[in-house]
Short mmCIF file of C-alpha atoms in Angstrom, two decimals:
data_model
loop_
_atom_site.label_atom_id
_atom_site.label_comp_id
_atom_site.label_asym_id
_atom_site.label_seq_id
_atom_site.Cartn_x
_atom_site.Cartn_y
_atom_site.Cartn_z
CA MET A 9 10.82 -15.79 31.56
CA SER A 10 8.03 -17.79 29.90
CA ASP A 11 6.90 -16.95 26.37
CA THR A 12 3.36 -15.52 26.56
CA THR A 13 2.95 -15.24 22.79
CA ILE A 14 -0.42 -16.55 21.57
CA ARG A 15 -0.07 -18.95 18.62
CA THR A 16 -2.86 -19.77 16.18
CA LYS A 17 -3.23 -21.82 12.99
CA SER A 18 -5.66 -21.24 10.13
CA GLU A 19 -6.06 -21.85 6.42
CA VAL A 20 -6.58 -18.16 5.60
CA VAL A 21 -5.39 -14.90 7.15
CA LEU A 22 -6.92 -11.63 5.91
CA ILE A 23 -5.08 -8.42 6.80
CA GLY A 24 -7.29 -5.31 6.75
CA ALA A 25 -11.03 -5.17 7.45
CA GLY A 26 -12.25 -3.34 4.34
CA ILE A 27 -14.58 -4.33 1.50
CA MET A 28 -11.93 -6.48 -0.20
CA SER A 29 -11.22 -8.73 2.82
CA ALA A 30 -14.94 -8.90 3.63
CA THR A 31 -15.76 -10.01 0.07
CA LEU A 32 -12.93 -12.55 -0.10
CA GLY A 33 -13.69 -13.98 3.36
CA LEU A 34 -17.36 -14.43 2.52
CA ILE A 35 -16.73 -15.98 -0.90
CA LEU A 36 -14.30 -18.51 0.63
CA LYS A 37 -16.67 -19.32 3.50
CA GLU A 38 -19.54 -19.88 1.06
CA LEU A 39 -17.38 -22.10 -1.13
CA GLN A 40 -15.91 -24.06 1.78
CA PRO A 41 -17.99 -23.67 4.98
CA ASP A 42 -15.43 -25.44 7.21
CA ILE A 43 -12.51 -23.16 6.20
CA LYS A 44 -10.73 -21.47 9.13
CA ILE A 45 -10.21 -17.71 8.66
CA GLU A 46 -8.48 -15.12 10.87
CA ILE A 47 -8.86 -11.39 10.18
CA TYR A 48 -6.53 -8.71 11.59
CA GLU A 49 -7.31 -4.97 11.53
CA ARG A 50 -5.16 -2.25 13.10
CA LEU A 51 -8.13 0.10 13.78
CA ASP A 52 -10.94 -0.48 16.27
CA ARG A 53 -13.65 -1.24 13.70
CA ALA A 54 -14.25 -2.50 10.17
CA ALA A 55 -14.30 -0.23 7.10
CA ALA A 56 -12.78 2.76 8.87
CA GLU A 57 -10.37 3.68 6.06
CA SER A 58 -10.95 3.48 2.27
CA SER A 59 -14.30 1.66 2.54
CA ASP A 60 -15.88 4.27 4.84
CA ALA A 61 -18.65 6.38 3.27
CA TRP A 62 -16.81 9.68 3.85
CA ASN A 63 -13.56 8.28 2.44
CA ASN A 64 -15.10 6.69 -0.65
CA ALA A 65 -16.93 8.26 -3.61
CA GLY A 66 -19.82 5.83 -3.06
CA THR A 67 -20.44 5.74 -6.78
CA GLY A 68 -21.36 2.27 -7.92
CA HIS A 69 -18.42 2.55 -10.35
CA SER A 70 -19.92 1.10 -13.50
CA ALA A 71 -18.25 3.54 -15.97
CA PHE A 72 -21.66 5.08 -16.71
CA CYS A 73 -20.48 8.60 -15.87
CA GLU A 74 -16.73 8.50 -15.13
CA LEU A 75 -15.03 10.06 -18.14
CA ASN A 76 -11.52 8.95 -17.10
CA TYR A 77 -12.37 5.38 -18.18
CA THR A 78 -12.85 6.54 -21.79
CA PRO A 79 -9.94 8.86 -22.61
CA GLU A 80 -9.69 10.39 -26.06
CA GLY A 81 -6.93 8.79 -28.15
CA PRO A 82 -4.29 10.87 -30.01
CA ASN A 83 -6.36 10.46 -33.19
CA GLY A 84 -9.54 11.61 -31.42
CA SER A 85 -11.04 8.10 -31.12
CA ILE A 86 -12.70 6.71 -27.98
CA ASP A 87 -11.91 3.14 -26.94
CA PRO A 88 -14.84 1.73 -24.90
CA LYS A 89 -12.95 -1.41 -23.78
CA LYS A 90 -12.09 -0.34 -20.22
CA ALA A 91 -15.56 1.11 -19.59
CA ILE A 92 -17.18 -2.14 -20.79
CA SER A 93 -14.90 -4.21 -18.54
CA ILE A 94 -15.77 -2.08 -15.47
CA ALA A 95 -19.51 -2.17 -16.29
CA GLU A 96 -19.27 -5.99 -16.58
CA SER A 97 -17.54 -6.18 -13.19
CA PHE A 98 -20.17 -4.03 -11.53
CA GLU A 99 -22.93 -6.35 -12.80
CA VAL A 100 -21.04 -9.20 -11.10
CA SER A 101 -21.02 -7.20 -7.82
CA ARG A 102 -24.76 -6.54 -8.14
CA GLN A 103 -25.44 -10.28 -8.53
CA PHE A 104 -23.31 -11.17 -5.51
CA TRP A 105 -24.95 -8.49 -3.36
CA ALA A 106 -28.41 -9.71 -4.45
CA TYR A 107 -27.36 -13.23 -3.37
CA LEU A 108 -26.33 -11.85 0.06
CA VAL A 109 -29.75 -10.23 0.49
CA GLN A 110 -31.62 -13.36 -0.65
CA GLU A 111 -29.64 -15.55 1.76
CA ASN A 112 -30.19 -13.07 4.65
CA ILE A 113 -26.43 -12.64 4.94
CA VAL A 114 -26.84 -8.86 4.90
CA PRO A 115 -29.98 -7.03 6.06
CA SER A 116 -32.23 -4.92 3.83
CA PRO A 117 -30.52 -3.59 0.69
CA GLU A 118 -31.71 -0.01 1.34
CA ASN A 119 -29.03 0.17 4.03
CA PHE A 120 -26.21 0.02 1.50
CA ILE A 121 -27.46 0.61 -2.07
CA LYS A 122 -29.85 3.06 -3.76
CA SER A 123 -30.75 3.99 -7.33
CA ILE A 124 -29.52 7.35 -8.56
CA PRO A 125 -28.91 8.65 -12.09
CA HIS A 126 -25.26 8.73 -13.23
CA ILE A 127 -24.66 11.84 -15.34
CA SER A 128 -21.59 13.06 -17.25
CA PHE A 129 -21.66 16.83 -17.76
CA VAL A 130 -19.35 19.00 -19.88
CA TRP A 131 -19.22 22.51 -21.31
CA GLY A 132 -17.30 24.12 -24.18
CA GLU A 133 -17.31 23.08 -27.84
CA LYS A 134 -14.35 20.67 -27.59
CA ASN A 135 -15.73 18.84 -24.54
CA VAL A 136 -19.24 18.63 -26.04
CA ALA A 137 -17.74 17.00 -29.16
CA TYR A 138 -15.83 14.55 -26.93
CA LEU A 139 -18.97 13.58 -24.98
CA GLN A 140 -20.91 13.03 -28.21
CA LYS A 141 -18.10 10.69 -29.42
CA ARG A 142 -18.08 8.87 -26.08
CA PHE A 143 -21.82 8.34 -26.28
CA THR A 144 -21.50 7.04 -29.85
CA ALA A 145 -18.80 4.57 -28.72
CA LEU A 146 -20.65 3.31 -25.63
CA GLN A 147 -24.39 3.35 -26.36
CA PRO A 148 -24.41 0.53 -28.99
CA ASN A 149 -23.06 -1.84 -26.29
CA PRO A 150 -25.86 -3.65 -24.41
CA LEU A 151 -24.40 -2.60 -21.03
CA PHE A 152 -24.86 1.07 -22.01
CA LYS A 153 -28.04 0.70 -24.09
CA GLN A 154 -30.07 2.91 -21.71
CA MET A 155 -27.65 5.83 -21.96
CA GLU A 156 -29.21 9.12 -23.10
CA PHE A 157 -27.35 12.08 -24.62
CA SER A 158 -28.61 15.65 -24.74
CA THR A 159 -27.50 19.20 -25.48
CA ASP A 160 -31.00 20.56 -24.87
CA PHE A 161 -30.99 23.11 -22.05
CA ALA A 162 -34.55 22.33 -20.91
CA GLU A 163 -33.85 18.58 -20.88
CA LEU A 164 -30.65 19.05 -18.88
CA LYS A 165 -32.51 21.24 -16.40
CA LYS A 166 -34.88 18.33 -15.77
CA TRP A 167 -31.94 15.96 -15.20
CA MET A 168 -29.99 18.26 -12.84
CA PRO A 169 -31.78 21.50 -11.86
CA LEU A 170 -29.13 22.55 -9.33
CA VAL A 171 -26.36 22.30 -11.95
CA MET A 172 -28.32 24.20 -14.63
CA ASP A 173 -29.76 26.99 -12.42
CA GLY A 174 -28.00 30.28 -13.16
CA ARG A 175 -26.49 29.19 -16.49
CA SER A 176 -26.95 31.07 -19.73
CA GLU A 177 -29.05 29.20 -22.30
CA ASP A 178 -26.43 30.21 -24.89
CA GLU A 179 -23.70 28.22 -23.11
CA LYS A 180 -22.51 25.17 -25.06
CA VAL A 181 -23.27 22.23 -22.72
CA ALA A 182 -23.94 18.50 -23.02
CA ALA A 183 -24.68 15.57 -20.75
CA THR A 184 -25.28 11.84 -20.79
CA SER A 185 -27.49 10.11 -18.26
CA MET A 186 -27.92 6.53 -17.08
CA ALA A 187 -31.00 6.22 -14.88
CA ILE A 188 -29.88 2.82 -13.55
CA GLY A 189 -26.83 4.20 -11.71
CA THR A 190 -26.37 3.51 -8.00
CA ASP A 191 -25.06 5.04 -4.78
CA VAL A 192 -23.33 2.44 -2.60
CA ASN A 193 -22.38 2.79 1.05
CA PHE A 194 -19.40 0.42 1.09
CA GLY A 195 -18.78 1.04 4.79
CA GLU A 196 -22.27 -0.19 5.67
CA LEU A 197 -21.96 -3.21 3.35
CA THR A 198 -18.52 -4.13 4.74
CA ARG A 199 -19.67 -3.93 8.36
CA SER A 200 -22.75 -6.05 7.55
CA ILE A 201 -20.59 -8.76 5.95
CA PHE A 202 -18.14 -8.80 8.87
CA GLY A 203 -21.08 -8.88 11.29
CA TYR A 204 -22.28 -12.06 9.58
CA LEU A 205 -18.80 -13.61 9.31
CA SER A 206 -18.00 -12.99 12.98
CA ASN A 207 -20.89 -15.27 13.99
CA LEU A 208 -19.69 -18.18 11.87
CA GLU A 209 -17.70 -21.08 13.26
CA GLY A 210 -14.03 -20.92 12.25
CA VAL A 211 -13.93 -17.12 11.74
CA THR A 212 -12.17 -14.80 14.20
CA ILE A 213 -11.81 -11.03 13.79
CA HIS A 214 -9.17 -9.13 15.76
CA PHE A 215 -9.45 -5.32 15.89
CA ASN A 216 -6.65 -3.08 17.24
CA HIS A 217 -4.13 -5.67 16.00
CA GLU A 218 -1.17 -4.58 13.90
CA VAL A 219 0.85 -6.94 11.71
CA GLN A 220 4.57 -6.41 12.41
CA LYS A 221 6.24 -9.11 10.29
CA LEU A 222 5.45 -11.74 7.66
CA LYS A 223 7.78 -14.59 6.79
CA GLN A 224 7.30 -17.54 4.49
CA ARG A 225 8.45 -20.84 5.98
CA GLU A 226 10.08 -23.77 4.22
CA ASP A 227 6.75 -25.60 3.84
CA LYS A 228 5.43 -22.49 1.95
CA SER A 229 3.07 -21.53 4.82
CA TRP A 230 3.33 -18.10 6.46
CA ARG A 231 4.25 -16.98 9.96
CA ILE A 232 2.77 -13.59 10.85
CA LYS A 233 3.81 -11.62 13.93
CA ILE A 234 1.07 -9.40 15.32
CA THR A 235 0.76 -7.02 18.27
CA ASP A 236 -2.46 -6.25 20.12
CA MET A 237 -2.22 -2.46 20.21
CA ALA A 238 -4.52 -2.17 23.24
CA SER A 239 -2.80 -4.68 25.54
CA GLY A 240 0.64 -5.17 23.96
CA GLN A 241 -0.03 -8.92 23.73
CA LYS A 242 2.10 -10.62 21.04
CA ARG A 243 0.65 -13.16 18.63
CA LYS A 244 2.00 -15.51 15.97
CA ALA A 245 -0.44 -16.66 13.31
CA TYR A 246 0.43 -19.56 10.99
CA SER A 247 -1.47 -19.84 7.75
CA LYS A 248 -1.39 -21.53 4.33
CA PHE A 249 -2.73 -18.42 2.58
CA VAL A 250 -2.47 -14.69 3.33
CA PHE A 251 -4.39 -11.85 1.70
CA ILE A 252 -3.25 -8.27 2.31
CA GLY A 253 -6.12 -5.86 1.64
CA ALA A 254 -5.03 -3.03 3.89
CA GLY A 255 -5.54 -0.08 1.52
CA GLY A 256 -2.57 2.28 1.76
CA GLY A 257 -1.07 -0.06 4.38
CA SER A 258 -0.67 -2.89 1.82
CA LEU A 259 2.60 -1.63 0.30
CA PRO A 260 4.65 -1.63 3.56
CA LEU A 261 3.31 -5.14 4.31
CA LEU A 262 4.22 -6.34 0.81
CA GLU A 263 7.75 -5.05 1.43
CA LYS A 264 7.89 -6.90 4.77
CA ALA A 265 6.87 -10.16 3.05
CA SER A 266 10.08 -10.00 0.94
CA VAL A 267 8.70 -11.91 -2.05
CA PRO A 268 10.29 -11.57 -5.52
CA GLU A 269 6.91 -10.55 -7.00
CA GLY A 270 6.89 -7.45 -4.76
CA LYS A 271 10.24 -6.08 -5.93
CA GLY A 272 10.14 -2.71 -7.70
CA TYR A 273 6.74 -1.61 -6.38
CA GLY A 274 6.37 1.82 -4.82
CA GLY A 275 3.49 4.06 -3.85
CA PHE A 276 2.51 7.69 -4.29
CA PRO A 277 0.02 8.91 -1.65
CA VAL A 278 -2.80 11.29 -2.59
CA SER A 279 -5.10 12.76 0.05
CA GLY A 280 -8.56 14.17 -0.51
CA GLN A 281 -11.14 16.64 0.78
CA TRP A 282 -14.83 17.25 0.04
CA LEU A 283 -16.96 20.36 0.17
CA LYS A 284 -20.05 19.25 2.08
CA CYS A 285 -23.35 21.12 1.79
CA THR A 286 -24.99 22.16 5.07
CA ASN A 287 -28.16 23.73 3.61
CA PRO A 288 -31.09 21.21 3.53
CA GLU A 289 -32.86 23.17 0.77
CA VAL A 290 -29.86 22.93 -1.55
CA ILE A 291 -29.35 19.23 -0.69
CA ALA A 292 -32.99 18.49 -1.59
CA LYS A 293 -32.62 20.11 -5.06
CA HIS A 294 -30.06 17.61 -6.35
CA GLN A 295 -30.67 13.92 -7.04
CA ALA A 296 -27.85 12.64 -9.24
CA LYS A 297 -24.14 11.86 -9.44
CA VAL A 298 -22.79 14.42 -11.91
CA TYR A 299 -19.22 13.80 -13.07
CA GLY A 300 -17.13 16.21 -15.11
CA LYS A 301 -13.73 16.12 -16.80
CA ALA A 302 -10.60 15.90 -14.69
CA SER A 303 -7.96 18.61 -14.79
CA VAL A 304 -4.71 17.87 -16.66
CA GLY A 305 -2.50 15.64 -14.50
CA ALA A 306 -5.24 14.78 -12.01
CA PRO A 307 -5.38 11.21 -10.64
CA PRO A 308 -8.65 9.31 -11.36
CA MET A 309 -9.84 9.64 -7.75
CA SER A 310 -9.87 13.42 -8.28
CA VAL A 311 -12.43 13.56 -11.10
CA PRO A 312 -14.74 16.39 -9.95
CA HIS A 313 -18.33 15.46 -9.18
CA ILE A 314 -21.37 16.98 -7.51
CA ASP A 315 -22.76 14.05 -5.71
CA SER A 316 -26.04 13.19 -3.98
CA ARG A 317 -25.29 10.57 -1.29
CA MET A 318 -26.97 8.64 1.49
CA ILE A 319 -24.64 8.52 4.51
CA ASN A 320 -25.71 7.20 7.92
CA GLY A 321 -29.35 7.28 6.81
CA GLU A 322 -29.25 10.95 5.80
CA LYS A 323 -29.14 12.59 2.38
CA ALA A 324 -25.85 14.43 1.81
CA LEU A 325 -24.48 16.58 -1.00
CA LEU A 326 -20.75 16.60 -1.68
CA PHE A 327 -18.50 18.27 -4.21
CA GLY A 328 -14.93 17.29 -4.97
CA PRO A 329 -12.74 15.62 -4.18
CA PHE A 330 -9.95 18.16 -3.90
CA ALA A 331 -6.64 16.35 -3.99
CA GLY A 332 -3.69 17.02 -1.75
CA PHE A 333 -0.34 15.56 -0.86
CA SER A 334 0.53 13.86 2.39
CA THR A 335 3.33 11.40 3.12
CA ARG A 336 0.83 9.20 5.01
CA PHE A 337 -0.36 5.99 3.31
CA LEU A 338 -3.52 5.86 5.43
CA LYS A 339 -5.83 8.50 6.85
CA ASN A 340 -4.83 7.12 10.26
CA GLY A 341 -1.24 6.51 9.14
CA SER A 342 2.15 8.02 9.92
CA TYR A 343 4.00 10.85 8.15
CA SER A 344 6.98 8.48 7.84
CA ASP A 345 4.98 6.02 5.64
CA LEU A 346 6.31 7.34 2.31
CA PRO A 347 10.00 7.77 3.29
CA LEU A 348 10.06 4.32 4.95
CA SER A 349 8.56 2.71 1.82
CA ILE A 350 11.54 3.76 -0.35
CA LYS A 351 13.85 0.77 -0.78
CA PRO A 352 16.84 0.00 -3.06
CA ASN A 353 14.60 -2.15 -5.31
CA ASN A 354 11.96 0.56 -5.92
CA ILE A 355 13.87 3.85 -5.86
CA ILE A 356 14.54 3.84 -9.64
CA PRO A 357 10.89 3.10 -10.61
CA MET A 358 9.73 5.80 -8.16
CA LEU A 359 12.13 8.43 -9.51
CA ALA A 360 11.32 7.52 -13.14
CA ALA A 361 7.57 7.71 -12.46
CA GLY A 362 8.06 11.04 -10.68
CA ILE A 363 9.95 12.56 -13.62
CA LYS A 364 7.32 11.35 -16.12
CA ASN A 365 4.42 12.66 -14.02
CA ILE A 366 5.39 16.31 -13.62
CA PRO A 367 1.77 17.38 -14.51
CA LEU A 368 0.50 15.33 -11.53
CA THR A 369 3.04 16.96 -9.20
CA LYS A 370 2.06 20.41 -10.48
CA TYR A 371 -1.65 19.55 -10.11
CA LEU A 372 -1.18 18.43 -6.49
CA ILE A 373 0.86 21.54 -5.61
CA ASP A 374 -1.91 23.72 -7.12
CA GLN A 375 -4.55 21.79 -5.15
CA VAL A 376 -2.65 22.13 -1.86
CA ARG A 377 -2.29 25.89 -2.42
CA GLN A 378 -6.04 26.40 -3.00
CA SER A 379 -7.79 28.93 -0.79
CA PRO A 380 -11.42 28.50 0.38
CA LYS A 381 -12.38 30.99 -2.38
CA ASP A 382 -10.61 28.85 -5.03
CA ARG A 383 -12.59 25.81 -3.90
CA ILE A 384 -15.90 27.70 -4.06
CA ASN A 385 -14.96 28.94 -7.54
CA ALA A 386 -14.40 25.31 -8.61
CA LEU A 387 -17.78 24.36 -7.12
CA GLN A 388 -19.50 27.22 -8.95
CA GLU A 389 -18.43 25.74 -12.29
CA TYR A 390 -20.82 22.89 -11.42
CA VAL A 391 -23.30 24.75 -9.21
CA PRO A 392 -23.39 28.38 -10.44
CA GLY A 393 -25.57 29.53 -7.53
CA ALA A 394 -23.41 27.99 -4.78
CA ARG A 395 -22.77 30.21 -1.74
CA SER A 396 -19.76 29.68 0.51
CA LYS A 397 -21.92 29.88 3.66
CA ASP A 398 -23.73 26.68 2.61
CA TRP A 399 -20.57 24.54 2.33
CA VAL A 400 -17.92 23.26 4.75
CA LEU A 401 -14.66 21.42 4.08
CA GLU A 402 -14.58 17.75 5.11
CA ARG A 403 -11.50 15.51 5.12
CA ALA A 404 -11.84 12.54 2.74
CA GLY A 405 -9.82 9.35 2.32
CA GLN A 406 -6.18 8.69 1.59
CA ARG A 407 -5.19 6.68 -1.49
CA VAL A 408 -1.86 5.29 -2.63
CA GLN A 409 -1.33 5.18 -6.39
CA VAL A 410 0.84 2.26 -7.49
CA ILE A 411 4.30 2.79 -8.97
CA LYS A 412 5.79 -0.26 -10.64
CA LYS A 413 8.91 -1.25 -12.52
CA ASP A 414 8.74 -0.97 -16.30
CA GLU A 415 11.45 -2.20 -18.68
CA LYS A 416 10.99 0.63 -21.17
CA GLU A 417 10.15 3.54 -18.88
CA GLY A 418 12.04 2.55 -15.73
CA GLY A 419 8.92 3.10 -13.67
CA ILE A 420 5.26 3.91 -14.33
CA LEU A 421 2.44 5.28 -12.21
CA GLU A 422 -0.58 2.97 -12.27
CA PHE A 423 -3.92 4.57 -11.47
CA GLY A 424 -5.98 1.38 -11.29
CA THR A 425 -6.17 -1.57 -8.92
CA GLU A 426 -3.23 -3.97 -8.95
CA VAL A 427 -3.29 -7.50 -7.51
CA ILE A 428 0.10 -9.11 -6.85
CA THR A 429 0.05 -12.88 -6.29
CA THR A 430 3.07 -15.06 -5.55
CA ALA A 431 3.92 -17.89 -7.96
CA ASP A 432 2.89 -20.49 -5.38
CA GLY A 433 -0.45 -18.71 -4.77
CA SER A 434 0.16 -18.50 -0.99
CA LEU A 435 0.16 -14.68 -0.79
CA SER A 436 -1.95 -12.11 -2.58
CA VAL A 437 -1.72 -8.34 -2.12
CA LEU A 438 -4.09 -5.67 -3.36
CA LEU A 439 -2.59 -2.27 -4.20
CA GLY A 440 -4.10 0.86 -5.75
CA ALA A 441 -7.39 2.66 -5.60
CA SER A 442 -10.04 3.17 -8.25
CA PRO A 443 -12.44 1.49 -9.04
CA GLY A 444 -11.62 -1.12 -6.36
CA ALA A 445 -14.70 -1.32 -4.11
CA SER A 446 -17.26 -1.48 -6.93
CA THR A 447 -15.38 -4.26 -8.70
CA ALA A 448 -14.35 -6.11 -5.51
CA VAL A 449 -16.35 -9.24 -6.34
CA SER A 450 -14.73 -9.76 -9.77
CA ILE A 451 -11.28 -9.03 -8.35
CA MET A 452 -11.76 -11.53 -5.51
CA VAL A 453 -13.26 -14.29 -7.72
CA ASP A 454 -10.24 -13.92 -10.01
CA LEU A 455 -7.91 -14.06 -6.98
CA VAL A 456 -9.61 -17.25 -5.68
CA GLY A 457 -9.11 -18.80 -9.14
CA ARG A 458 -5.38 -18.08 -8.97
CA CYS A 459 -4.74 -19.02 -5.33
CA PHE A 460 -7.13 -21.98 -4.92
CA LYS A 461 -6.70 -23.54 -8.37
CA GLU A 462 -7.46 -27.16 -7.48
CA GLU A 463 -10.57 -26.37 -5.44
CA MET A 464 -11.77 -23.90 -8.07
CA ALA A 465 -11.66 -26.65 -10.69
CA THR A 466 -14.07 -28.87 -8.71
CA ALA A 467 -17.69 -29.19 -9.82
CA GLU A 468 -18.80 -28.26 -6.27
CA TRP A 469 -17.04 -24.87 -6.25
CA GLN A 470 -18.11 -24.11 -9.83
CA GLU A 471 -21.73 -24.85 -8.96
CA LYS A 472 -21.61 -22.65 -5.84
CA LEU A 473 -20.05 -19.77 -7.78
CA LYS A 474 -22.87 -19.92 -10.33
CA LYS A 475 -25.37 -19.80 -7.48
CA MET A 476 -23.70 -16.65 -6.08
CA ILE A 477 -23.06 -15.08 -9.50
CA PRO A 478 -25.49 -16.46 -12.14
CA SER A 479 -23.47 -14.92 -15.01
CA TYR A 480 -20.18 -16.49 -13.79
CA GLY A 481 -18.09 -17.53 -16.80
CA GLN A 482 -20.21 -15.55 -19.26
CA ASN A 483 -19.88 -12.14 -20.91
CA LEU A 484 -23.05 -10.11 -20.34
CA ASN A 485 -22.20 -7.50 -22.97
CA GLU A 486 -22.35 -10.29 -25.54
CA ASN A 487 -25.61 -11.73 -24.14
CA PRO A 488 -28.12 -8.83 -24.16
CA ILE A 489 -31.15 -11.01 -23.30
CA PHE A 490 -29.34 -12.59 -20.34
CA LEU A 491 -28.08 -9.12 -19.26
CA GLU A 492 -31.65 -7.79 -19.25
CA GLN A 493 -32.83 -10.77 -17.19
CA ILE A 494 -29.94 -10.42 -14.69
CA ARG A 495 -30.51 -6.67 -14.30
CA LYS A 496 -34.23 -7.20 -13.75
CA GLU A 497 -33.66 -9.89 -11.12
CA THR A 498 -30.95 -8.01 -9.19
CA ALA A 499 -32.98 -4.78 -9.37
CA GLU A 500 -35.97 -6.53 -7.74
CA VAL A 501 -33.88 -8.03 -4.92
CA LEU A 502 -31.84 -4.86 -4.30
CA LYS A 503 -34.92 -2.60 -4.76
CA LEU A 504 -33.34 -0.59 -7.61
CA ASN A 505 -34.49 0.90 -10.89
CA ASN A 506 -33.96 -1.67 -13.62
#
């Protein structure tokens, strides 16, 4: 019987058609127009998992309103370092997206990004004191210069009428607001980028194709076995470099690659749900992203927020997300994902992380047990006048929190985004969740620097990077005049508030 396997060769293979692969593919194609790229996605379209608008918070994560990026230290202090780093990364994304619009790579910016105030809202004396300290730590930094803080009831009512309606004026409340926040439809942006890439010479995108095996060959290149899920056709792709950006599907693929850098990694899946408003009058009353404080033990993706969104051209109002537990690693995954991911090299880190994160386990059990009334009660803490008849439950995305080996602890649960790159730079894998999409450009530029070292050092690549990201190589928080100029320019191109 003759072998009907299709064989292809390329310089780059991207696994997963989300915002990360789209960003990396485009950066590489801009830096080296003749580069040959193949993209494989197991679903029938791009951005159908974590990058989709319903599966993603859509907050331009810039640390303007997300309180989990500025936890209170044991001595009561607030360290602004992580928030500054995320805000810096988001400015890099804004510059890259502005470049895409200017070069007509993506159509009008209104399709994927809009201005919306980012507000942090708390109640109770202790939380008000925390928010005041957070404001004091952040506002002196140029990136947060426009942040406003208020405990004035009338002022807060102007910022977020829906949230303040029905509250007692005696209640101890506080909020910060950043008018230059954004709402980003990462699904729309991802599909636009892939639409552009698919028309370029040397780029092929294969949907309904599942990667079965990855093996590094003696010459350090990779052989990838793939099945066309629609026809059953087998493929073998040979490539010098492989990027795995498959959301929750990245961990099983990392395990299949059998590289030493992947040993000891595990994953803990967390599912999500939103309450979605169905009453147009209520939707029209709210125009902000209002983030609160997370419950004890909650993962970062579960920070509660009442959120004005633009999805598929329509204004939407969501509250949540409510976390849950599922053994699937993807929304369209299998219930066997978690059990099959447990290997001899990661069982100890996973058990150690589980023992040390009892509050998370308790939190997830409580969330799973919630009744519709419990969810409405949680909503009413943010929207006192909310009525159950105006809200329906909508399934959100699936995230896999990273568990990794730790010499001291045995294993730790990582809530951020983790990039694993092999020593030879031939394979890079993205694990984790928040704040991934918003910081995709910084993450991918850093990855290119590690995996394409020689090319990155050339004057040609450096010059092109500065064209795509004018602040490349500079720290905007330390250059307030340059920051102001960059924000003004990107705001004009992306049609945002400066």
